[in-house]
PDB file of C-alpha atoms in Angstrom:
ATOM      1  CA  MET A   1      -7.021 -56.481 -81.916  1.00 98.00           C
ATOM      2  CA  VAL A   2     -10.038 -54.688 -80.810  1.00 98.00           C
ATOM      3  CA  SER A   3     -10.666 -50.978 -80.166  1.00 98.00           C
ATOM      4  CA  VAL A   4     -13.874 -50.121 -78.177  1.00 98.00           C
ATOM      5  CA  ASP A   5     -14.768 -46.546 -77.771  1.00 98.00           C
ATOM      6  CA  PRO A   6     -18.413 -46.270 -76.757  1.00 97.00           C
ATOM      7  CA  GLY A   7     -18.530 -42.354 -77.595  1.00 97.00           C
ATOM      8  CA  SER A   8     -17.359 -42.725 -81.196  1.00 98.00           C
ATOM      9  CA  PRO A   9     -19.791 -43.089 -84.107  1.00 98.00           C
ATOM     10  CA  VAL A  10     -17.746 -46.117 -84.789  1.00 98.00           C
ATOM     11  CA  PRO A  11     -17.826 -47.806 -81.368  1.00 98.00           C
ATOM     12  CA  VAL A  12     -15.834 -51.100 -82.253  1.00 98.00           C
ATOM     13  CA  LEU A  13     -12.872 -51.560 -84.536  1.00 98.00           C
ATOM     14  CA  LEU A  14     -11.739 -55.116 -85.078  1.00 98.00           C
ATOM     15  CA  VAL A  15      -8.344 -56.397 -86.841  1.00 98.00           C
ATOM     16  CA  GLY A  16      -8.203 -60.063 -87.558  1.00 98.00           C
ATOM     17  CA  VAL A  17      -5.035 -61.506 -88.443  1.00 98.00           C
ATOM     18  CA  ARG A  18      -5.129 -65.272 -89.771  1.00 97.00           C
ATOM     19  CA  ASP A  19      -2.008 -67.353 -89.553  1.00 96.00           C
ATOM     20  CA  GLU A  20      -2.290 -70.742 -90.948  1.00 95.00           C
ATOM     21  CA  PHE A  21      -0.532 -73.282 -93.270  1.00 95.00           C
ATOM     22  CA  LEU A  22      -0.410 -71.816 -96.698  1.00 94.00           C
ATOM     23  CA  ASP A  23      -1.655 -74.791 -98.491  1.00 95.00           C
ATOM     24  CA  ARG A  24      -4.841 -75.024 -96.589  1.00 95.00           C
ATOM     25  CA  PRO A  25      -7.391 -73.994 -99.115  1.00 97.00           C
ATOM     26  CA  TRP A  26     -10.068 -71.464 -98.478  1.00 98.00           C
ATOM     27  CA  ARG A  27     -12.409 -68.919-100.189  1.00 97.00           C
ATOM     28  CA  ALA A  28     -12.589 -65.199 -99.854  1.00 97.00           C
ATOM     29  CA  PRO A  29     -15.256 -63.505 -97.772  1.00 98.00           C
ATOM     30  CA  GLY A  30     -18.886 -64.109 -99.072  1.00 98.00           C
ATOM     31  CA  ARG A  31     -22.104 -65.626 -98.016  1.00 98.00           C
ATOM     32  CA  HIS A  32     -21.148 -69.199 -98.164  1.00 98.00           C
ATOM     33  CA  TRP A  33     -23.429 -70.871 -95.765  1.00 98.00           C
ATOM     34  CA  PRO A  34     -27.026 -71.722 -96.556  1.00 97.00           C
ATOM     35  CA  ASP A  35     -27.864 -72.194 -92.975  1.00 95.00           C
ATOM     36  CA  HIS A  36     -26.652 -68.557 -92.205  1.00 96.00           C
ATOM     37  CA  PRO A  37     -27.498 -66.800 -95.392  1.00 97.00           C
ATOM     38  CA  ALA A  38     -27.008 -63.364 -93.708  1.00 97.00           C
ATOM     39  CA  LEU A  39     -23.478 -64.005 -92.674  1.00 98.00           C
ATOM     40  CA  VAL A  40     -20.528 -62.911 -94.411  1.00 98.00           C
ATOM     41  CA  GLY A  41     -16.961 -64.546 -93.912  1.00 98.00           C
ATOM     42  CA  GLY A  42     -13.957 -66.291 -95.357  1.00 98.00           C
ATOM     43  CA  GLN A  43     -14.723 -70.068 -95.711  1.00 98.00           C
ATOM     44  CA  ASP A  44     -12.018 -72.630 -94.814  1.00 97.00           C
ATOM     45  CA  LEU A  45     -12.319 -75.464 -97.435  1.00 97.00           C
ATOM     46  CA  GLN A  46     -10.761 -78.122 -95.075  1.00 95.00           C
ATOM     47  CA  ALA A  47     -13.536 -77.832 -92.328  1.00 94.00           C
ATOM     48  CA  PHE A  48     -15.968 -75.422 -94.014  1.00 96.00           C
ATOM     49  CA  GLY A  49     -16.099 -73.071 -91.094  1.00 97.00           C
ATOM     50  CA  THR A  50     -14.668 -69.708 -90.838  1.00 98.00           C
ATOM     51  CA  TRP A  51     -12.222 -67.674 -88.716  1.00 98.00           C
ATOM     52  CA  LEU A  52     -14.393 -64.557 -88.734  1.00 98.00           C
ATOM     53  CA  ALA A  53     -18.017 -64.020 -89.476  1.00 98.00           C
ATOM     54  CA  VAL A  54     -19.954 -60.604 -89.813  1.00 98.00           C
ATOM     55  CA  HIS A  55     -23.684 -60.104 -89.576  1.00 98.00           C
ATOM     56  CA  PRO A  56     -23.977 -56.850 -91.410  1.00 96.00           C
ATOM     57  CA  ARG A  57     -27.686 -56.148 -90.389  1.00 93.00           C
ATOM     58  CA  VAL A  58     -27.411 -56.468 -86.678  1.00 93.00           C
ATOM     59  CA  PRO A  59     -24.596 -55.703 -87.017  1.00 97.00           C
ATOM     60  CA  ARG A  60     -22.415 -58.182 -85.211  1.00 97.00           C
ATOM     61  CA  VAL A  61     -18.862 -59.904 -85.653  1.00 98.00           C
ATOM     62  CA  ALA A  62     -17.478 -62.998 -84.167  1.00 98.00           C
ATOM     63  CA  CYS A  63     -13.784 -64.521 -84.662  1.00 98.00           C
ATOM     64  CA  VAL A  64     -11.826 -67.414 -83.376  1.00 98.00           C
ATOM     65  CA  LEU A  65      -8.218 -67.910 -82.410  1.00 97.00           C
ATOM     66  CA  ASN A  66      -6.406 -71.122 -81.463  1.00 96.00           C
ATOM     67  CA  ALA A  67      -5.407 -71.342 -77.833  1.00 96.00           C
ATOM     68  CA  HIS A  68      -3.226 -73.511 -75.655  1.00 94.00           C
ATOM     69  CA  GLY A  69      -4.339 -76.217 -73.524  1.00 94.00           C
ATOM     70  CA  GLU A  70      -5.719 -79.848 -73.722  1.00 93.00           C
ATOM     71  CA  ALA A  71      -6.894 -81.145 -77.044  1.00 91.00           C
ATOM     72  CA  PRO A  72     -10.003 -83.607 -77.363  1.00 92.00           C
ATOM     73  CA  ALA A  73      -9.914 -87.042 -78.967  1.00 89.00           C
ATOM     74  CA  GLU A  74      -9.602 -87.012 -82.768  1.00 88.00           C
ATOM     75  CA  ALA A  75     -12.913 -89.006 -83.178  1.00 85.00           C
ATOM     76  CA  ARG A  76     -14.979 -86.636 -81.065  1.00 89.00           C
ATOM     77  CA  ARG A  77     -13.444 -83.107 -82.306  1.00 93.00           C
ATOM     78  CA  LEU A  78     -15.577 -80.589 -83.744  1.00 95.00           C
ATOM     79  CA  THR A  79     -14.179 -77.654 -85.849  1.00 96.00           C
ATOM     80  CA  ARG A  80     -13.754 -74.524 -84.173  1.00 97.00           C
ATOM     81  CA  GLY A  81     -14.564 -72.744 -87.277  1.00 97.00           C
ATOM     82  CA  GLY A  82     -18.280 -73.266 -86.592  1.00 96.00           C
ATOM     83  CA  LEU A  83     -17.901 -71.120 -83.514  1.00 97.00           C
ATOM     84  CA  PRO A  84     -17.879 -67.625 -85.213  1.00 97.00           C
ATOM     85  CA  LEU A  85     -21.051 -68.660 -87.359  1.00 97.00           C
ATOM     86  CA  ARG A  86     -22.837 -69.535 -84.115  1.00 95.00           C
ATOM     87  CA  LEU A  87     -21.944 -66.314 -82.274  1.00 95.00           C
ATOM     88  CA  ALA A  88     -22.432 -63.906 -85.298  1.00 97.00           C
ATOM     89  CA  ALA A  89     -25.852 -65.680 -86.150  1.00 95.00           C
ATOM     90  CA  ASP A  90     -27.367 -66.083 -82.734  1.00 89.00           C
ATOM     91  CA  GLY A  91     -25.575 -63.483 -80.430  1.00 85.00           C
ATOM     92  CA  GLU A  92     -24.800 -66.174 -77.834  1.00 81.00           C
ATOM     93  CA  PRO A  93     -22.725 -69.467 -77.634  1.00 80.00           C
ATOM     94  CA  GLY A  94     -25.637 -71.324 -76.323  1.00 79.00           C
ATOM     95  CA  ASP A  95     -24.877 -74.853 -74.967  1.00 83.00           C
ATOM     96  CA  LEU A  96     -21.703 -75.899 -76.345  1.00 89.00           C
ATOM     97  CA  ASP A  97     -20.260 -79.506 -76.007  1.00 92.00           C
ATOM     98  CA  LEU A  98     -17.007 -77.866 -75.025  1.00 94.00           C
ATOM     99  CA  ILE A  99     -15.140 -81.042 -74.735  1.00 93.00           C
ATOM    100  CA  ARG A 100     -15.279 -81.741 -78.276  1.00 95.00           C
ATOM    101  CA  TYR A 101     -13.379 -78.547 -79.136  1.00 96.00           C
ATOM    102  CA  GLU A 102      -9.603 -77.802 -79.246  1.00 97.00           C
ATOM    103  CA  PRO A 103      -8.732 -74.741 -76.978  1.00 97.00           C
ATOM    104  CA  PHE A 104      -9.908 -71.351 -78.384  1.00 97.00           C
ATOM    105  CA  HIS A 105     -10.301 -67.703 -77.889  1.00 97.00           C
ATOM    106  CA  LEU A 106     -13.622 -66.429 -79.231  1.00 97.00           C
ATOM    107  CA  VAL A 107     -14.322 -62.699 -79.554  1.00 98.00           C
ATOM    108  CA  TRP A 108     -17.842 -61.472 -80.202  1.00 97.00           C
ATOM    109  CA  ALA A 109     -18.889 -57.797 -80.712  1.00 98.00           C
ATOM    110  CA  THR A 110     -21.886 -55.647 -81.205  1.00 97.00           C
ATOM    111  CA  PRO A 111     -21.536 -51.804 -81.190  1.00 98.00           C
ATOM    112  CA  ASP A 112     -22.760 -51.783 -77.610  1.00 97.00           C
ATOM    113  CA  SER A 113     -20.888 -54.978 -76.160  1.00 97.00           C
ATOM    114  CA  VAL A 114     -17.723 -56.911 -76.722  1.00 98.00           C
ATOM    115  CA  ARG A 115     -16.984 -60.302 -75.096  1.00 97.00           C
ATOM    116  CA  MET A 116     -14.335 -62.770 -75.152  1.00 97.00           C
ATOM    117  CA  TRP A 117     -14.537 -66.479 -74.268  1.00 96.00           C
ATOM    118  CA  SER A 118     -11.428 -68.678 -73.600  1.00 96.00           C
ATOM    119  CA  TRP A 119     -11.328 -72.359 -73.484  1.00 96.00           C
ATOM    120  CA  ASN A 120      -8.381 -74.459 -72.484  1.00 96.00           C
ATOM    121  CA  GLY A 121      -9.757 -77.956 -72.576  1.00 95.00           C
ATOM    122  CA  ARG A 122     -10.672 -77.858 -68.970  1.00 95.00           C
ATOM    123  CA  THR A 123     -12.409 -74.580 -67.965  1.00 95.00           C
ATOM    124  CA  LEU A 124     -14.248 -71.761 -69.983  1.00 95.00           C
ATOM    125  CA  ASP A 125     -13.715 -68.110 -69.114  1.00 96.00           C
ATOM    126  CA  GLU A 126     -15.927 -65.319 -70.111  1.00 95.00           C
ATOM    127  CA  ARG A 127     -14.892 -61.594 -69.804  1.00 96.00           C
ATOM    128  CA  PRO A 128     -16.133 -58.356 -71.204  1.00 98.00           C
ATOM    129  CA  LEU A 129     -13.693 -56.036 -73.364  1.00 98.00           C
ATOM    130  CA  ARG A 130     -14.537 -52.554 -71.942  1.00 97.00           C
ATOM    131  CA  ALA A 131     -13.321 -49.169 -73.650  1.00 98.00           C
ATOM    132  CA  GLY A 132      -9.818 -49.157 -74.870  1.00 98.00           C
ATOM    133  CA  LEU A 133      -7.413 -51.224 -76.961  1.00 98.00           C
ATOM    134  CA  HIS A 134      -7.252 -55.011 -76.611  1.00 98.00           C
ATOM    135  CA  ILE A 135      -4.749 -57.413 -78.133  1.00 98.00           C
ATOM    136  CA  ILE A 136      -5.551 -61.208 -78.212  1.00 98.00           C
ATOM    137  CA  VAL A 137      -3.149 -63.716 -79.286  1.00 97.00           C
ATOM    138  CA  ASN A 138      -2.961 -67.452 -78.850  1.00 96.00           C
ATOM    139  CA  SER A 139      -1.444 -66.897 -75.240  1.00 95.00           C
ATOM    140  CA  GLY A 140      -4.706 -65.071 -74.585  1.00 96.00           C
ATOM    141  CA  LEU A 141      -5.798 -61.512 -73.828  1.00 97.00           C
ATOM    142  CA  GLU A 142      -2.475 -59.285 -73.787  1.00 97.00           C
ATOM    143  CA  GLY A 143      -0.680 -62.585 -73.811  1.00 95.00           C
ATOM    144  CA  ALA A 144      -1.364 -63.031 -70.107  1.00 93.00           C
ATOM    145  CA  ASP A 145      -3.341 -66.118 -70.085  1.00 90.00           C
ATOM    146  CA  ASP A 146      -0.335 -68.462 -70.795  1.00 87.00           C
ATOM    147  CA  PRO A 147       2.771 -66.497 -71.256  1.00 88.00           C
ATOM    148  CA  ASP A 148       5.139 -69.343 -70.823  1.00 87.00           C
ATOM    149  CA  GLY A 149       3.256 -71.428 -73.379  1.00 86.00           C
ATOM    150  CA  PRO A 150       4.449 -72.134 -76.770  1.00 85.00           C
ATOM    151  CA  GLY A 151       5.407 -68.992 -78.512  1.00 86.00           C
ATOM    152  CA  GLY A 152       4.441 -66.748 -75.515  1.00 88.00           C
ATOM    153  CA  ALA A 153       7.662 -64.766 -75.406  1.00 91.00           C
ATOM    154  CA  GLN A 154       7.324 -64.045 -79.193  1.00 91.00           C
ATOM    155  CA  MET A 155       3.746 -63.057 -79.034  1.00 93.00           C
ATOM    156  CA  GLN A 156       4.598 -60.729 -76.127  1.00 95.00           C
ATOM    157  CA  THR A 157       7.233 -59.062 -78.368  1.00 96.00           C
ATOM    158  CA  ARG A 158       4.665 -58.745 -81.085  1.00 96.00           C
ATOM    159  CA  ILE A 159       2.095 -56.860 -78.503  1.00 97.00           C
ATOM    160  CA  ASP A 160       4.895 -54.751 -77.052  1.00 97.00           C
ATOM    161  CA  HIS A 161       5.895 -53.384 -80.737  1.00 97.00           C
ATOM    162  CA  PHE A 162       2.349 -52.981 -82.015  1.00 98.00           C
ATOM    163  CA  ARG A 163       0.314 -51.498 -79.066  1.00 98.00           C
ATOM    164  CA  PRO A 164       2.447 -48.313 -78.858  1.00 98.00           C
ATOM    165  CA  LEU A 165       1.922 -47.739 -82.660  1.00 98.00           C
ATOM    166  CA  LEU A 166      -1.711 -48.220 -82.465  1.00 98.00           C
ATOM    167  CA  GLU A 167      -2.072 -45.963 -79.485  1.00 97.00           C
ATOM    168  CA  LYS A 168       0.009 -43.237 -81.060  1.00 98.00           C
ATOM    169  CA  ALA A 169      -2.079 -43.333 -84.235  1.00 98.00           C
ATOM    170  CA  GLN A 170      -5.266 -41.531 -84.788  1.00 98.00           C
ATOM    171  CA  ARG A 171      -8.108 -43.915 -84.183  1.00 98.00           C
ATOM    172  CA  PRO A 172     -10.052 -44.155 -87.440  1.00 98.00           C
ATOM    173  CA  GLU A 173     -13.803 -43.982 -87.885  1.00 97.00           C
ATOM    174  CA  PRO A 174     -14.280 -46.137 -90.967  1.00 97.00           C
ATOM    175  CA  ARG A 175     -17.643 -45.718 -92.890  1.00 92.00           C
ATOM    176  CA  GLU A 176     -17.175 -44.414 -96.550  1.00 93.00           C
ATOM    177  CA  GLY A 177     -14.438 -44.129 -98.850  1.00 96.00           C
ATOM    178  CA  SER A 178     -11.376 -46.173-100.009  1.00 96.00           C
ATOM    179  CA  VAL A 179      -9.697 -48.424 -97.443  1.00 97.00           C
ATOM    180  CA  GLU A 180      -6.813 -46.170 -97.309  1.00 97.00           C
ATOM    181  CA  ALA A 181      -9.097 -43.355 -96.444  1.00 97.00           C
ATOM    182  CA  ALA A 182     -11.312 -45.160 -94.045  1.00 98.00           C
ATOM    183  CA  TRP A 183      -8.554 -46.782 -91.842  1.00 98.00           C
ATOM    184  CA  GLY A 184      -6.196 -43.743 -92.137  1.00 98.00           C
ATOM    185  CA  GLU A 185      -3.020 -44.215 -89.767  1.00 98.00           C
ATOM    186  CA  TRP A 186      -3.988 -47.595 -88.677  1.00 98.00           C
ATOM    187  CA  LEU A 187      -3.599 -49.267 -92.146  1.00 98.00           C
ATOM    188  CA  PRO A 188       0.021 -49.187 -92.521  1.00 97.00           C
ATOM    189  CA  ILE A 189       0.587 -50.470 -89.132  1.00 98.00           C
ATOM    190  CA  VAL A 190      -1.956 -53.461 -89.208  1.00 97.00           C
ATOM    191  CA  SER A 191      -0.428 -54.202 -92.784  1.00 97.00           C
ATOM    192  CA  GLY A 192       2.828 -55.045 -91.063  1.00 96.00           C
ATOM    193  CA  ALA A 193       4.513 -51.642 -90.289  1.00 97.00           C
ATOM    194  CA  GLY A 194       7.206 -52.404 -92.743  1.00 95.00           C
ATOM    195  CA  LEU A 195       8.660 -55.216 -90.612  1.00 97.00           C
ATOM    196  CA  GLY A 196      10.165 -58.110 -92.451  1.00 96.00           C
ATOM    197  CA  LEU A 197       8.239 -61.317 -92.498  1.00 96.00           C
ATOM    198  CA  ASP A 198      10.948 -63.235 -90.486  1.00 95.00           C
ATOM    199  CA  ASP A 199      11.175 -60.476 -87.830  1.00 96.00           C
ATOM    200  CA  THR A 200      10.326 -61.761 -84.330  1.00 95.00           C
ATOM    201  CA  ARG A 201       7.919 -58.842 -83.725  1.00 96.00           C
ATOM    202  CA  ALA A 202       6.111 -59.379 -87.127  1.00 97.00           C
ATOM    203  CA  LEU A 203       2.481 -59.067 -87.422  1.00 97.00           C
ATOM    204  CA  VAL A 204       2.511 -60.383 -90.998  1.00 97.00           C
ATOM    205  CA  LEU A 205       4.992 -63.188 -91.160  1.00 96.00           C
ATOM    206  CA  ARG A 206       6.221 -66.337 -92.750  1.00 95.00           C
ATOM    207  CA  ARG A 207       7.678 -69.507 -91.244  1.00 94.00           C
ATOM    208  CA  ASN A 208       8.604 -73.074 -92.022  1.00 93.00           C
ATOM    209  CA  ILE A 209       6.856 -75.421 -89.588  1.00 90.00           C
ATOM    210  CA  GLU A 210       7.430 -79.236 -90.419  1.00 84.00           C
ATOM    211  CA  GLU A 211       8.850 -78.524 -93.781  1.00 88.00           C
ATOM    212  CA  LYS A 212       5.614 -76.554 -94.627  1.00 93.00           C
ATOM    213  CA  SER A 213       5.135 -72.974 -95.183  1.00 95.00           C
ATOM    214  CA  TRP A 214       2.975 -71.291 -92.662  1.00 95.00           C
ATOM    215  CA  GLY A 215       2.151 -67.522 -91.915  1.00 96.00           C
ATOM    216  CA  THR A 216      -0.307 -64.768 -92.442  1.00 97.00           C
ATOM    217  CA  SER A 217      -2.943 -65.702 -95.222  1.00 97.00           C
ATOM    218  CA  SER A 218      -5.328 -62.814 -94.787  1.00 98.00           C
ATOM    219  CA  LEU A 219      -6.189 -59.641 -92.961  1.00 98.00           C
ATOM    220  CA  SER A 220      -9.548 -58.566 -92.004  1.00 98.00           C
ATOM    221  CA  LEU A 221     -10.638 -55.165 -90.985  1.00 98.00           C
ATOM    222  CA  VAL A 222     -14.055 -54.637 -89.506  1.00 98.00           C
ATOM    223  CA  ALA A 223     -15.838 -51.322 -88.209  1.00 98.00           C
ATOM    224  CA  LEU A 224     -19.163 -51.446 -86.506  1.00 98.00           C
ATOM    225  CA  THR A 225     -21.447 -48.554 -86.293  1.00 98.00           C
ATOM    226  CA  HIS A 226     -25.103 -48.685 -84.698  1.00 97.00           C
ATOM    227  CA  THR A 227     -26.633 -49.267 -88.038  1.00 96.00           C
ATOM    228  CA  GLY A 228     -24.319 -51.343 -89.977  1.00 97.00           C
ATOM    229  CA  ALA A 229     -20.751 -52.911 -90.333  1.00 98.00           C
ATOM    230  CA  ARG A 230     -17.857 -52.157 -92.926  1.00 98.00           C
ATOM    231  CA  TYR A 231     -15.633 -55.204 -93.733  1.00 98.00           C
ATOM    232  CA  ASP A 232     -12.308 -54.702 -95.822  1.00 98.00           C
ATOM    233  CA  PHE A 233     -10.229 -57.700 -96.653  1.00 98.00           C
ATOM    234  CA  CYS A 234      -6.666 -58.471 -97.774  1.00 98.00           C
ATOM    235  CA  GLY A 235      -6.193 -62.112 -99.104  1.00 97.00           C
ATOM    236  CA  ASP A 236      -2.403 -61.927 -99.623  1.00 93.00           C
ATOM    237  CA  PRO A 237      -0.806 -59.426 -97.191  1.00 96.00           C
ATOM    238  CA  ALA A 238       2.641 -60.710 -97.683  1.00 93.00           C
ATOM    239  CA  GLY A 239       2.724 -60.453-101.336  1.00 90.00           C
ATOM    240  CA  ALA A 240       4.667 -57.920-103.166  1.00 85.00           C
ATOM    241  CA  ARG A 241       1.661 -55.720-103.705  1.00 88.00           C
ATOM    242  CA  PRO A 242      -1.019 -56.650-101.177  1.00 91.00           C
ATOM    243  CA  VAL A 243      -4.643 -55.798-102.483  1.00 95.00           C
ATOM    244  CA  TRP A 244      -7.372 -54.739-100.377  1.00 97.00           C
ATOM    245  CA  SER A 245     -11.056 -55.188-101.253  1.00 96.00           C
ATOM    246  CA  ARG A 246     -14.224 -53.808 -99.619  1.00 97.00           C
ATOM    247  CA  VAL A 247     -16.512 -56.617 -98.683  1.00 98.00           C
ATOM    248  CA  LEU A 248     -19.285 -54.665 -96.991  1.00 96.00           C
TER     249      LEU A 248
END
């Protein structure tokens, strides 16, 4: 979820929801990459990339979501977890050997510009995200890229439930203070809005896939001002008592 308001002192808000197999190991956000010492993000310990990276000095944020489409041959595949590092560090994707990546949606933001790239295994689509609220799911921007694909109907149900809640709530301007004070009316919404983990509308969820537990392993809240970034993180949003921590 990305909110863009050029007239606000906090022009860009980004909510990152990571859904993954829960036995996949990872590390909480930190400076984990010697080649990118300025970047902060959680580290996936299977492929050693990240799902979301923040450059606090620029400031800049980039995150990646799985998309639908054609997958590359296993022997040639590159991890999508390197893409947020590249975008957060350099500000441009550069020359990507796209046919080596599984399909993705990649969101990149500064206080002045937000862009989204979508790769389906055949074509790369680039578009700006202008003023307003944007929700990106595996089936694309507002679920419109592949509405009939896997899980498309359920993802649309999620969008239809959460968009009105976010639009009705006062848009926060997170800078200083506790996570509750900083994110205000948005925090209980992006924390799940009280829905059960098995609800078809759920943002924070749990499912069994191939006899393995899969679901929401973390939530990231990022706010960009013209001079810096704020990053709040919750590593167990489905726990009995979710704990938020301020990273930046």
